[in-house]
mmCIF file of C-alpha atoms and ligand atoms in Angstrom:
data_model
loop_
_atom_site.group_PDB
_atom_site.id
_atom_site.type_symbol
_atom_site.label_atom_id
_atom_site.label_comp_id
_atom_site.label_asym_id
_atom_site.label_seq_id
_atom_site.Cartn_x
_atom_site.Cartn_y
_atom_site.Cartn_z
ATOM 1 C CA PRO A 1 118.481 71.365 88.958
ATOM 2 C CA PRO A 2 116.647 73.416 91.589
ATOM 3 C CA LEU A 3 117.311 72.571 95.215
ATOM 4 C CA TYR A 4 113.967 70.862 95.873
ATOM 5 C CA MET A 5 114.615 68.492 92.955
ATOM 6 C CA GLN A 6 118.057 67.712 94.366
ATOM 7 C CA ARG A 7 116.439 66.815 97.694
ATOM 8 C CA TYR A 8 113.934 64.479 95.994
ATOM 9 C CA GLN A 9 116.735 62.956 93.924
ATOM 10 C CA PHE A 10 118.715 62.328 97.097
ATOM 11 C CA VAL A 11 115.802 60.264 98.441
ATOM 12 C CA VAL A 12 115.304 58.464 95.109
ATOM 13 C CA ASP A 13 119.004 57.496 95.047
ATOM 14 C CA PHE A 14 118.756 56.224 98.628
ATOM 15 C CA VAL A 15 115.702 54.127 97.696
ATOM 16 C CA ARG A 16 117.545 52.668 94.684
ATOM 17 C CA ARG A 17 120.418 51.606 96.900
ATOM 18 C CA HIS A 18 118.517 50.356 99.946
ATOM 19 C CA LYS A 19 115.286 49.017 98.393
ATOM 20 C CA PRO A 20 112.918 49.723 101.288
ATOM 21 C CA LYS A 21 109.500 48.015 101.125
ATOM 22 C CA LYS A 22 107.550 50.354 103.367
ATOM 23 C CA VAL A 23 108.217 54.100 103.055
ATOM 24 C CA VAL A 24 106.513 56.952 104.955
ATOM 25 C CA ASP A 25 106.864 60.580 103.772
ATOM 26 C CA LEU A 26 106.086 63.049 106.577
ATOM 27 C CA GLY A 27 104.971 66.512 105.453
ATOM 28 C CA CYS A 28 104.259 65.154 101.962
ATOM 29 C CA ALA A 29 102.471 68.373 100.832
ATOM 30 C CA ASP A 30 101.292 67.958 97.216
ATOM 31 C CA CYS A 31 102.839 64.458 96.998
ATOM 32 C CA SER A 32 105.657 65.435 94.615
ATOM 33 C CA LEU A 33 108.147 63.077 96.262
ATOM 34 C CA LEU A 34 105.599 60.256 96.439
ATOM 35 C CA ARG A 35 104.977 60.624 92.705
ATOM 36 C CA LYS A 36 108.659 59.939 92.080
ATOM 37 C CA LEU A 37 108.838 57.068 94.555
ATOM 38 C CA LYS A 38 105.875 55.167 93.135
ATOM 39 C CA PHE A 39 108.037 54.074 90.190
ATOM 40 C CA HIS A 40 110.380 52.160 92.501
ATOM 41 C CA ARG A 41 108.769 48.818 92.532
ATOM 42 C CA ASP A 42 110.617 47.450 95.522
ATOM 43 C CA ILE A 43 108.263 49.646 97.503
ATOM 44 C CA GLU A 44 105.078 47.821 98.508
ATOM 45 C CA LEU A 45 103.554 50.433 100.802
ATOM 46 C CA LEU A 46 103.936 54.167 100.309
ATOM 47 C CA VAL A 47 102.400 56.415 102.976
ATOM 48 C CA GLY A 48 102.103 60.225 102.849
ATOM 49 C CA VAL A 49 101.173 62.402 105.827
ATOM 50 C CA ASP A 50 100.490 66.121 106.016
ATOM 51 C CA ILE A 51 98.627 68.305 108.484
ATOM 52 C CA ASP A 52 97.141 70.298 105.603
ATOM 53 C CA SER A 53 94.441 68.245 103.866
ATOM 54 C CA ALA A 54 93.907 70.888 101.149
ATOM 55 C CA ILE A 55 97.498 70.630 99.934
ATOM 56 C CA ILE A 56 97.315 66.805 99.800
ATOM 57 C CA ARG A 57 94.035 66.947 97.876
ATOM 58 C CA GLN A 58 95.447 69.295 95.209
ATOM 59 C CA LYS A 59 97.124 66.549 93.207
ATOM 60 C CA MET A 60 96.465 63.285 95.032
ATOM 61 C CA TYR A 61 94.605 61.699 92.106
ATOM 62 C CA THR A 62 97.761 61.907 90.025
ATOM 63 C CA LEU A 63 99.002 59.028 92.182
ATOM 64 C CA ALA A 64 96.439 56.728 90.569
ATOM 65 C CA PRO A 65 97.771 54.063 88.226
ATOM 66 C CA PHE A 66 98.003 54.882 84.521
ATOM 67 C CA PRO A 67 95.622 52.802 82.377
ATOM 68 C CA THR A 68 98.618 50.789 81.163
ATOM 69 C CA GLU A 69 99.456 49.894 84.732
ATOM 70 C CA TYR A 70 96.035 48.281 85.148
ATOM 71 C CA LEU A 71 96.509 46.365 81.915
ATOM 72 C CA LYS A 72 99.932 45.087 82.874
ATOM 73 C CA PRO A 73 100.063 44.830 86.663
ATOM 74 C CA ALA A 74 103.459 44.786 88.321
ATOM 75 C CA ASP A 75 104.728 41.608 89.998
ATOM 76 C CA GLN A 76 104.607 43.290 93.360
ATOM 77 C CA PRO A 77 101.415 45.009 94.524
ATOM 78 C CA LEU A 78 101.868 48.644 95.551
ATOM 79 C CA THR A 79 99.559 50.353 98.043
ATOM 80 C CA ILE A 80 99.559 54.127 98.466
ATOM 81 C CA GLU A 81 97.851 55.734 101.479
ATOM 82 C CA LEU A 82 97.563 59.461 102.171
ATOM 83 C CA TYR A 83 96.654 60.769 105.597
ATOM 84 C CA GLN A 84 95.791 64.091 107.095
ATOM 85 C CA GLY A 85 97.398 64.228 110.515
ATOM 86 C CA SER A 86 100.086 65.809 112.637
ATOM 87 C CA VAL A 87 103.516 64.227 112.840
ATOM 88 C CA THR A 88 103.543 65.068 116.548
ATOM 89 C CA GLU A 89 100.759 62.491 117.112
ATOM 90 C CA LYS A 90 101.253 58.737 117.365
ATOM 91 C CA GLU A 91 99.577 56.689 114.673
ATOM 92 C CA SER A 92 100.120 52.936 114.625
ATOM 93 C CA ARG A 93 99.940 52.717 110.822
ATOM 94 C CA THR A 94 103.265 54.554 110.577
ATOM 95 C CA ARG A 95 105.174 52.097 112.764
ATOM 96 C CA GLY A 96 107.920 49.754 111.743
ATOM 97 C CA SER A 97 108.682 51.065 108.247
ATOM 98 C CA ASP A 98 111.953 50.686 106.387
ATOM 99 C CA LEU A 99 112.307 54.399 105.659
ATOM 100 C CA VAL A 100 110.734 57.644 106.925
ATOM 101 C CA THR A 101 111.507 60.847 105.019
ATOM 102 C CA CYS A 102 111.132 64.331 106.583
ATOM 103 C CA ILE A 103 112.067 66.724 103.795
ATOM 104 C CA GLU A 104 111.946 70.390 104.869
ATOM 105 C CA LEU A 105 109.427 69.567 107.598
ATOM 106 C CA ILE A 106 111.068 69.980 110.988
ATOM 107 C CA GLU A 107 111.638 73.749 110.686
ATOM 108 C CA HIS A 108 107.854 74.195 110.331
ATOM 109 C CA LEU A 109 107.251 72.825 113.837
ATOM 110 C CA PRO A 110 107.369 75.175 116.814
ATOM 111 C CA LEU A 111 110.567 74.339 118.720
ATOM 112 C CA ALA A 112 108.490 73.133 121.662
ATOM 113 C CA GLU A 113 106.943 70.494 119.376
ATOM 114 C CA VAL A 114 110.234 69.292 117.934
ATOM 115 C CA GLU A 115 110.946 67.212 121.015
ATOM 116 C CA ARG A 116 107.516 65.568 120.832
ATOM 117 C CA PHE A 117 107.987 64.921 117.107
ATOM 118 C CA SER A 118 111.430 63.442 117.736
ATOM 119 C CA GLU A 119 109.986 60.999 120.234
ATOM 120 C CA VAL A 120 107.158 60.001 117.886
ATOM 121 C CA LEU A 121 109.566 59.581 114.962
ATOM 122 C CA PHE A 122 112.494 57.736 116.523
ATOM 123 C CA GLY A 123 110.871 56.242 119.610
ATOM 124 C CA TYR A 124 107.414 55.275 118.330
ATOM 125 C CA MET A 125 107.546 54.950 114.534
ATOM 126 C CA SER A 126 111.047 53.539 115.009
ATOM 127 C CA PRO A 127 111.870 52.935 111.319
ATOM 128 C CA ALA A 128 115.018 51.212 110.074
ATOM 129 C CA ALA A 129 116.160 54.445 108.390
ATOM 130 C CA VAL A 130 115.250 58.147 108.501
ATOM 131 C CA ILE A 131 116.185 60.986 106.142
ATOM 132 C CA VAL A 132 115.808 64.501 107.587
ATOM 133 C CA SER A 133 116.522 67.629 105.543
ATOM 134 C CA THR A 134 116.362 71.199 106.823
ATOM 135 C CA PRO A 135 117.814 74.586 105.796
ATOM 136 C CA ASN A 136 121.346 75.297 106.948
ATOM 137 C CA ALA A 137 121.282 78.745 108.594
ATOM 138 C CA ASP A 138 125.063 79.074 108.097
ATOM 139 C CA PHE A 139 124.391 79.197 104.347
ATOM 140 C CA ASN A 140 121.872 82.075 104.491
ATOM 141 C CA PRO A 141 124.410 84.925 104.073
ATOM 142 C CA LEU A 142 125.164 83.457 100.620
ATOM 143 C CA LEU A 143 121.534 83.646 99.509
ATOM 144 C CA PRO A 144 120.669 86.902 97.781
ATOM 145 C CA GLY A 145 118.000 88.878 99.624
ATOM 146 C CA CYS A 146 117.801 86.476 102.522
ATOM 147 C CA SER A 147 117.656 88.379 105.756
ATOM 148 C CA GLY A 148 116.115 86.368 108.559
ATOM 149 C CA PHE A 149 114.501 83.038 107.651
ATOM 150 C CA ARG A 150 114.189 81.579 104.165
ATOM 151 C CA HIS A 151 110.423 81.185 104.482
ATOM 152 C CA ILE A 152 107.885 83.013 106.616
ATOM 153 C CA ASP A 153 106.434 79.764 107.974
ATOM 154 C CA HIS A 154 109.813 78.609 109.342
ATOM 155 C CA LYS A 155 109.794 78.524 113.123
ATOM 156 C CA PHE A 156 113.600 78.235 113.267
ATOM 157 C CA GLU A 157 116.583 77.542 111.043
ATOM 158 C CA TRP A 158 119.438 75.523 112.427
ATOM 159 C CA SER A 159 123.137 76.082 111.884
ATOM 160 C CA ASN A 160 125.275 73.075 111.068
ATOM 161 C CA SER A 161 126.122 72.585 114.695
ATOM 162 C CA ASP A 162 122.497 73.039 115.927
ATOM 163 C CA PHE A 163 121.395 70.311 113.522
ATOM 164 C CA GLN A 164 124.247 68.004 114.441
ATOM 165 C CA ASN A 165 123.617 68.452 118.161
ATOM 166 C CA TRP A 166 119.954 67.533 117.727
ATOM 167 C CA ALA A 167 120.755 64.555 115.484
ATOM 168 C CA LEU A 168 123.438 63.169 117.785
ATOM 169 C CA GLU A 169 121.113 63.505 120.761
ATOM 170 C CA MET A 170 118.489 61.474 118.828
ATOM 171 C CA CYS A 171 121.094 58.775 118.212
ATOM 172 C CA ARG A 172 121.994 58.663 121.880
ATOM 173 C CA LEU A 173 118.381 58.533 123.047
ATOM 174 C CA TYR A 174 116.949 56.132 120.505
ATOM 175 C CA GLY A 175 119.849 53.977 119.377
ATOM 176 C CA TYR A 176 120.510 55.291 115.862
ATOM 177 C CA VAL A 177 123.653 56.217 113.957
ATOM 178 C CA VAL A 178 123.695 59.272 111.674
ATOM 179 C CA GLU A 179 125.642 60.388 108.640
ATOM 180 C CA PHE A 180 125.668 64.086 107.724
ATOM 181 C CA THR A 181 125.489 65.270 104.153
ATOM 182 C CA GLY A 182 123.378 67.660 102.082
ATOM 183 C CA VAL A 183 122.553 69.163 98.717
ATOM 184 C CA GLY A 184 123.448 72.576 97.300
ATOM 185 C CA LYS A 185 127.225 72.915 97.523
ATOM 186 C CA ALA A 186 128.853 76.075 98.838
ATOM 187 C CA PRO A 187 131.459 77.775 96.588
ATOM 188 C CA CYS A 188 134.955 76.326 97.111
ATOM 189 C CA ASN A 189 136.305 79.303 99.050
ATOM 190 C CA VAL A 190 133.628 78.897 101.758
ATOM 191 C CA GLU A 191 133.066 75.136 101.684
ATOM 192 C CA SER A 192 133.281 74.925 105.454
ATOM 193 C CA ILE A 193 129.793 76.432 105.872
ATOM 194 C CA GLY A 194 128.326 73.192 104.548
ATOM 195 C CA PHE A 195 125.411 72.506 102.202
ATOM 196 C CA CYS A 196 122.449 74.782 101.500
ATOM 197 C CA SER A 197 120.049 71.984 102.594
ATOM 198 C CA GLN A 198 121.574 69.926 105.355
ATOM 199 C CA ILE A 199 120.625 66.256 105.476
ATOM 200 C CA GLY A 200 120.965 63.639 108.191
ATOM 201 C CA VAL A 201 120.644 59.968 107.234
ATOM 202 C CA PHE A 202 119.878 57.842 110.285
ATOM 203 C CA HIS A 203 120.070 54.084 110.586
ATOM 204 C CA LYS A 204 118.924 52.058 113.520
ATOM 205 C CA GLY A 205 121.981 50.774 115.367
ATOM 206 C CA SER A 206 122.598 47.021 115.220
ATOM 207 C CA PHE A 207 121.525 46.742 118.825
ATOM 208 C CA ARG A 208 119.113 49.074 120.542
ATOM 209 C CA SER A 209 121.310 50.948 122.941
ATOM 210 C CA GLY A 210 119.017 53.941 123.222
ATOM 211 C CA THR A 211 118.036 55.331 126.586
ATOM 212 C CA PHE A 212 114.370 55.121 125.584
ATOM 213 C CA VAL A 213 113.776 51.711 124.085
ATOM 214 C CA ARG A 214 110.365 51.629 122.524
ATOM 215 C CA SER A 215 107.694 49.450 124.073
ATOM 216 C CA ASP A 216 106.638 46.669 121.757
ATOM 217 C CA LYS A 217 103.134 46.204 123.005
ATOM 218 C CA THR A 218 100.730 46.820 120.164
ATOM 219 C CA GLU A 219 98.511 49.726 120.981
ATOM 220 C CA ASN A 220 96.266 50.635 118.097
ATOM 221 C CA THR A 221 96.617 54.362 118.100
ATOM 222 C CA SER A 222 94.648 56.030 115.357
ATOM 223 C CA SER A 223 94.950 59.780 115.031
ATOM 224 C CA TYR A 224 95.224 60.289 111.247
ATOM 225 C CA LYS A 225 92.395 60.617 108.755
ATOM 226 C CA LEU A 226 92.644 58.571 105.551
ATOM 227 C CA LEU A 227 92.191 60.852 102.520
ATOM 228 C CA TYR A 228 93.204 58.593 99.673
ATOM 229 C CA ASN A 229 94.018 54.963 99.177
ATOM 230 C CA VAL A 230 94.978 53.180 95.979
ATOM 231 C CA VAL A 231 96.160 49.634 95.288
ATOM 232 C CA TYR A 232 98.084 48.864 92.116
HETATM 233 N N1 LIG B 301 108.229 67.618 101.979
HETATM 234 C C1 LIG B 301 107.700 68.510 100.970
HETATM 235 C C2 LIG B 301 108.776 68.948 100.018
HETATM 236 O O1 LIG B 301 109.942 68.759 100.317
HETATM 237 O O2 LIG B 301 108.462 69.460 98.955
HETATM 238 C C3 LIG B 301 106.978 69.726 101.566
HETATM 239 C C4 LIG B 301 107.725 70.571 102.513
HETATM 240 S S1 LIG B 301 106.750 71.960 103.078
HETATM 241 C C5 LIG B 301 107.996 73.148 103.167
HETATM 242 C C6 LIG B 301 106.358 71.530 104.751
HETATM 243 C C7 LIG B 301 105.092 70.699 104.884
HETATM 244 O O3 LIG B 301 104.977 70.248 106.240
HETATM 245 C C8 LIG B 301 103.830 71.485 104.564
HETATM 246 O O4 LIG B 301 103.089 70.821 103.564
HETATM 247 C C9 LIG B 301 103.085 71.522 105.905
HETATM 248 O O5 LIG B 301 101.673 71.477 105.757
HETATM 249 C C10 LIG B 301 103.610 70.274 106.596
HETATM 250 N N2 LIG B 301 103.498 70.295 108.068
HETATM 251 C C11 LIG B 301 103.776 71.323 108.911
HETATM 252 N N3 LIG B 301 103.529 70.954 110.185
HETATM 253 C C12 LIG B 301 103.100 69.661 110.145
HETATM 254 C C13 LIG B 301 102.685 68.727 111.163
HETATM 255 N N4 LIG B 301 102.668 69.037 112.449
HETATM 256 N N5 LIG B 301 102.300 67.493 110.751
HETATM 257 C C14 LIG B 301 102.314 67.155 109.437
HETATM 258 N N6 LIG B 301 102.694 67.994 108.459
HETATM 259 C C15 LIG B 301 103.074 69.238 108.807
#
Protein backbone atom coordinates (compact mmCIF):
# COMPACT_ATOMS: atom_id res chain seq x y z
CA PRO A 1 0.00 0.00 0.00
CA PRO A 2 1.12 3.59 -0.56
CA LEU A 3 3.04 5.26 2.24
CA TYR A 4 0.22 7.54 3.40
CA MET A 5 -2.04 4.50 3.85
CA GLN A 6 0.69 2.79 5.87
CA ARG A 7 0.85 5.85 8.14
CA TYR A 8 -2.94 5.81 8.67
CA GLN A 9 -2.83 2.06 9.28
CA PHE A 10 -0.12 2.58 11.89
CA VAL A 11 -2.48 4.90 13.79
CA VAL A 12 -5.45 2.55 13.35
CA ASP A 13 -3.41 -0.36 14.76
CA PHE A 14 -2.35 1.80 17.72
CA VAL A 15 -6.00 2.72 18.38
CA ARG A 16 -7.02 -0.96 18.25
CA ARG A 17 -4.41 -1.82 20.84
CA HIS A 18 -4.77 1.15 23.20
CA LYS A 19 -8.48 2.00 22.86
CA PRO A 20 -8.26 5.76 23.45
CA LYS A 21 -11.57 7.55 24.15
CA LYS A 22 -10.59 11.05 23.12
CA VAL A 23 -8.42 11.45 20.00
CA VAL A 24 -7.18 14.71 18.41
CA ASP A 25 -5.74 14.73 14.86
CA LEU A 26 -3.59 17.82 14.24
CA GLY A 27 -3.21 18.86 10.60
CA CYS A 28 -6.20 16.68 9.67
CA ALA A 29 -6.42 18.11 6.10
CA ASP A 30 -9.32 16.44 4.24
CA CYS A 31 -10.11 14.22 7.26
CA SER A 32 -8.91 10.96 5.66
CA LEU A 33 -7.51 9.63 8.93
CA LEU A 34 -10.59 10.71 10.88
CA ARG A 35 -12.78 8.81 8.42
CA LYS A 36 -10.89 5.63 9.30
CA LEU A 37 -10.92 6.30 13.03
CA LYS A 38 -14.66 6.89 13.28
CA PHE A 39 -15.24 3.14 12.94
CA HIS A 40 -13.37 2.47 16.19
CA ARG A 41 -16.14 2.65 18.65
CA ASP A 42 -13.99 2.93 21.74
CA ILE A 43 -13.50 6.50 20.61
CA GLU A 44 -16.09 8.86 22.08
CA LEU A 45 -14.65 12.18 20.93
CA LEU A 46 -12.78 12.66 17.68
CA VAL A 47 -11.33 16.13 17.03
CA GLY A 48 -9.70 17.35 13.80
CA VAL A 49 -7.71 20.57 13.48
CA ASP A 50 -6.22 22.24 10.42
CA ILE A 51 -5.14 25.79 9.66
CA ASP A 52 -6.67 25.51 6.19
CA SER A 53 -10.47 25.67 6.43
CA ALA A 54 -10.93 25.02 2.69
CA ILE A 55 -9.20 21.64 2.87
CA ILE A 56 -11.31 20.58 5.89
CA ARG A 57 -14.51 21.66 4.14
CA GLN A 58 -13.75 19.59 1.01
CA LYS A 59 -15.00 16.32 2.45
CA MET A 60 -16.14 17.04 6.00
CA TYR A 61 -19.74 15.97 5.36
CA THR A 62 -18.53 12.46 4.62
CA LEU A 63 -17.99 12.18 8.37
CA ALA A 64 -21.75 12.25 8.91
CA PRO A 65 -23.38 9.02 10.04
CA PHE A 66 -24.73 6.67 7.38
CA PRO A 67 -28.54 6.33 7.48
CA THR A 68 -28.10 2.86 9.00
CA GLU A 69 -26.11 4.36 11.84
CA TYR A 70 -29.07 6.56 12.77
CA LEU A 71 -31.38 3.56 12.65
CA LYS A 72 -29.15 1.43 14.83
CA PRO A 73 -27.22 3.75 17.14
CA ALA A 74 -24.02 2.45 18.69
CA ASP A 75 -23.86 1.75 22.43
CA GLN A 76 -21.36 4.52 22.88
CA PRO A 77 -22.11 8.01 21.54
CA LEU A 78 -19.44 9.41 19.22
CA THR A 79 -18.89 13.14 18.77
CA ILE A 80 -16.79 14.50 15.92
CA GLU A 81 -15.60 18.13 15.96
CA LEU A 82 -13.58 19.86 13.24
CA TYR A 83 -11.77 23.11 13.88
CA GLN A 84 -9.93 25.65 11.84
CA GLY A 85 -6.97 26.81 13.89
CA SER A 86 -3.22 26.78 14.24
CA VAL A 87 -1.53 24.06 16.25
CA THR A 88 0.84 26.71 17.60
CA GLU A 89 -2.08 28.29 19.52
CA LYS A 90 -3.49 27.03 22.81
CA GLU A 91 -7.07 25.85 22.71
CA SER A 92 -8.60 24.36 25.85
CA ARG A 93 -10.81 21.93 23.91
CA THR A 94 -7.71 19.97 22.87
CA ARG A 95 -6.48 19.37 26.42
CA GLY A 96 -6.28 16.11 28.26
CA SER A 97 -6.91 13.66 25.41
CA ASP A 98 -5.80 10.05 25.29
CA LEU A 99 -4.08 10.39 21.92
CA VAL A 100 -2.89 13.25 19.68
CA THR A 101 -1.74 12.38 16.15
CA CYS A 102 0.55 14.67 14.10
CA ILE A 103 0.95 12.87 10.78
CA GLU A 104 3.25 14.71 8.35
CA LEU A 105 2.51 18.03 10.07
CA ILE A 106 5.62 19.22 11.88
CA GLU A 107 7.74 19.71 8.74
CA HIS A 108 5.16 22.24 7.51
CA LEU A 109 5.88 24.57 10.44
CA PRO A 110 8.68 27.11 10.17
CA LEU A 111 11.47 25.89 12.47
CA ALA A 112 10.96 28.92 14.70
CA GLU A 113 7.38 27.75 15.32
CA VAL A 114 8.31 24.16 16.10
CA GLU A 115 9.36 25.08 19.62
CA ARG A 116 6.07 26.89 20.25
CA PHE A 117 4.14 23.93 18.82
CA SER A 118 6.11 21.51 20.99
CA GLU A 119 5.19 23.46 24.10
CA VAL A 120 1.51 23.61 23.12
CA LEU A 121 1.45 19.89 22.29
CA PHE A 122 3.36 18.34 25.18
CA GLY A 123 3.10 21.07 27.80
CA TYR A 124 -0.45 22.36 27.27
CA MET A 125 -2.49 19.69 25.48
CA SER A 126 -0.52 17.15 27.52
CA PRO A 127 -2.17 13.98 26.14
CA ALA A 128 -1.50 10.47 27.42
CA ALA A 129 0.03 9.50 24.06
CA VAL A 130 1.31 11.27 20.94
CA ILE A 131 2.15 9.89 17.49
CA VAL A 132 4.40 12.11 15.34
CA SER A 133 5.39 11.17 11.79
CA THR A 134 7.73 13.14 9.55
CA PRO A 135 9.90 12.43 6.48
CA ASN A 136 13.30 10.92 7.16
CA ALA A 137 15.83 13.03 5.23
CA ASP A 138 18.36 10.16 5.36
CA PHE A 139 16.01 8.21 3.09
CA ASN A 140 15.78 10.89 0.37
CA PRO A 141 18.74 9.66 -1.74
CA LEU A 142 16.74 6.45 -2.30
CA LEU A 143 13.74 8.31 -3.71
CA PRO A 144 13.87 8.71 -7.47
CA GLY A 145 13.96 12.35 -8.55
CA CYS A 146 14.13 13.70 -5.04
CA SER A 147 16.66 16.47 -4.84
CA GLY A 148 16.05 18.81 -1.94
CA PHE A 149 12.79 18.38 0.00
CA ARG A 150 10.03 15.90 -0.78
CA HIS A 151 7.39 18.62 -0.95
CA ILE A 152 7.66 22.32 -1.73
CA ASP A 153 5.73 23.29 1.41
CA HIS A 154 8.21 21.50 3.71
CA LYS A 155 10.12 23.96 5.84
CA PHE A 156 12.69 21.31 6.84
CA GLU A 157 13.25 17.57 6.72
CA TRP A 158 14.94 15.91 9.64
CA SER A 159 17.50 13.13 9.54
CA ASN A 160 17.05 10.24 11.93
CA SER A 161 19.28 11.88 14.47
CA ASP A 162 17.63 15.35 14.13
CA PHE A 163 14.26 13.76 14.84
CA GLN A 164 15.56 11.71 17.74
CA ASN A 165 17.28 14.72 19.30
CA TRP A 166 14.06 16.73 19.16
CA ALA A 167 11.96 13.84 20.51
CA LEU A 168 14.32 13.08 23.38
CA GLU A 169 14.42 16.75 24.32
CA MET A 170 10.58 16.73 24.46
CA CYS A 171 10.72 13.73 26.79
CA ARG A 172 13.19 15.48 29.05
CA LEU A 173 11.23 18.73 29.15
CA TYR A 174 7.72 17.37 29.47
CA GLY A 175 8.06 13.99 31.12
CA TYR A 176 7.35 11.60 28.24
CA VAL A 177 9.00 8.42 27.00
CA VAL A 178 9.37 7.77 23.26
CA GLU A 179 9.70 4.75 21.04
CA PHE A 180 11.09 5.19 17.52
CA THR A 181 9.71 3.31 14.56
CA GLY A 182 8.36 4.12 11.09
CA VAL A 183 6.79 2.92 7.87
CA GLY A 184 8.38 2.35 4.47
CA LYS A 185 11.28 -0.05 4.99
CA ALA A 186 14.68 0.58 3.42
CA PRO A 187 16.16 -2.23 1.26
CA CYS A 188 18.13 -4.74 3.35
CA ASN A 189 21.56 -3.56 2.22
CA VAL A 190 20.91 -0.03 3.56
CA GLU A 191 18.60 -0.77 6.49
CA SER A 192 20.61 1.49 8.77
CA ILE A 193 19.16 4.64 7.15
CA GLY A 194 15.84 3.87 8.81
CA PHE A 195 12.26 4.17 7.56
CA CYS A 196 10.98 6.43 4.79
CA SER A 197 8.48 8.02 7.25
CA GLN A 198 9.95 8.17 10.71
CA ILE A 199 7.52 7.86 13.61
CA GLY A 200 7.85 8.65 17.30
CA VAL A 201 5.30 7.20 19.72
CA PHE A 202 5.29 9.12 22.99
CA HIS A 203 3.70 8.10 26.26
CA LYS A 204 3.42 10.25 29.32
CA GLY A 205 5.86 8.95 31.92
CA SER A 206 4.33 7.35 35.02
CA PHE A 207 5.32 10.38 37.03
CA ARG A 208 5.71 13.86 35.64
CA SER A 209 9.42 14.44 35.81
CA GLY A 210 9.47 17.08 33.11
CA THR A 211 11.23 20.37 33.65
CA PHE A 212 8.07 22.21 32.62
CA VAL A 213 5.17 20.67 34.47
CA ARG A 214 1.96 22.00 33.08
CA SER A 215 -0.18 24.26 35.23
CA ASP A 216 -3.50 22.68 36.04
CA LYS A 217 -5.52 25.81 36.48
CA THR A 218 -8.35 25.81 33.99
CA GLU A 219 -8.01 28.73 31.67
CA ASN A 220 -10.61 28.67 28.95
CA THR A 221 -8.50 29.49 25.97
CA SER A 222 -10.46 29.55 22.75
CA SER A 223 -8.54 30.20 19.56
CA TYR A 224 -10.07 27.68 17.12
CA LYS A 225 -13.16 28.11 14.98
CA LEU A 226 -15.67 25.25 14.94
CA LEU A 227 -16.42 24.24 11.33
CA TYR A 228 -18.33 21.02 11.80
CA ASN A 229 -19.84 19.08 14.64
CA VAL A 230 -21.73 15.80 14.52
CA VAL A 231 -23.04 13.50 17.25
CA TYR A 232 -23.74 9.86 16.48
N1 LIG B 1 -2.21 14.62 8.37
C1 LIG B 1 -2.65 14.59 6.99
C2 LIG B 1 -2.19 13.34 6.31
O1 LIG B 1 -1.32 12.66 6.83
O2 LIG B 1 -2.70 13.01 5.25
C3 LIG B 1 -2.24 15.83 6.20
C4 LIG B 1 -0.81 16.17 6.16
S1 LIG B 1 -0.49 17.62 5.16
C5 LIG B 1 1.01 17.15 4.46
C6 LIG B 1 -0.11 18.87 6.36
C7 LIG B 1 -1.33 19.60 6.88
O3 LIG B 1 -0.93 20.44 7.98
C8 LIG B 1 -1.98 20.50 5.84
O4 LIG B 1 -3.35 20.17 5.70
C9 LIG B 1 -1.78 21.91 6.41
O5 LIG B 1 -2.86 22.78 6.12
C10 LIG B 1 -1.68 21.64 7.91
N2 LIG B 1 -0.99 22.69 8.68
C11 LIG B 1 0.16 23.34 8.35
N3 LIG B 1 0.47 24.24 9.30
C12 LIG B 1 -0.50 24.14 10.26
C13 LIG B 1 -0.72 24.83 11.51
N4 LIG B 1 0.09 25.77 11.96
N5 LIG B 1 -1.82 24.48 12.22
C14 LIG B 1 -2.66 23.51 11.78
N6 LIG B 1 -2.49 22.84 10.63
C15 LIG B 1 -1.42 23.16 9.87
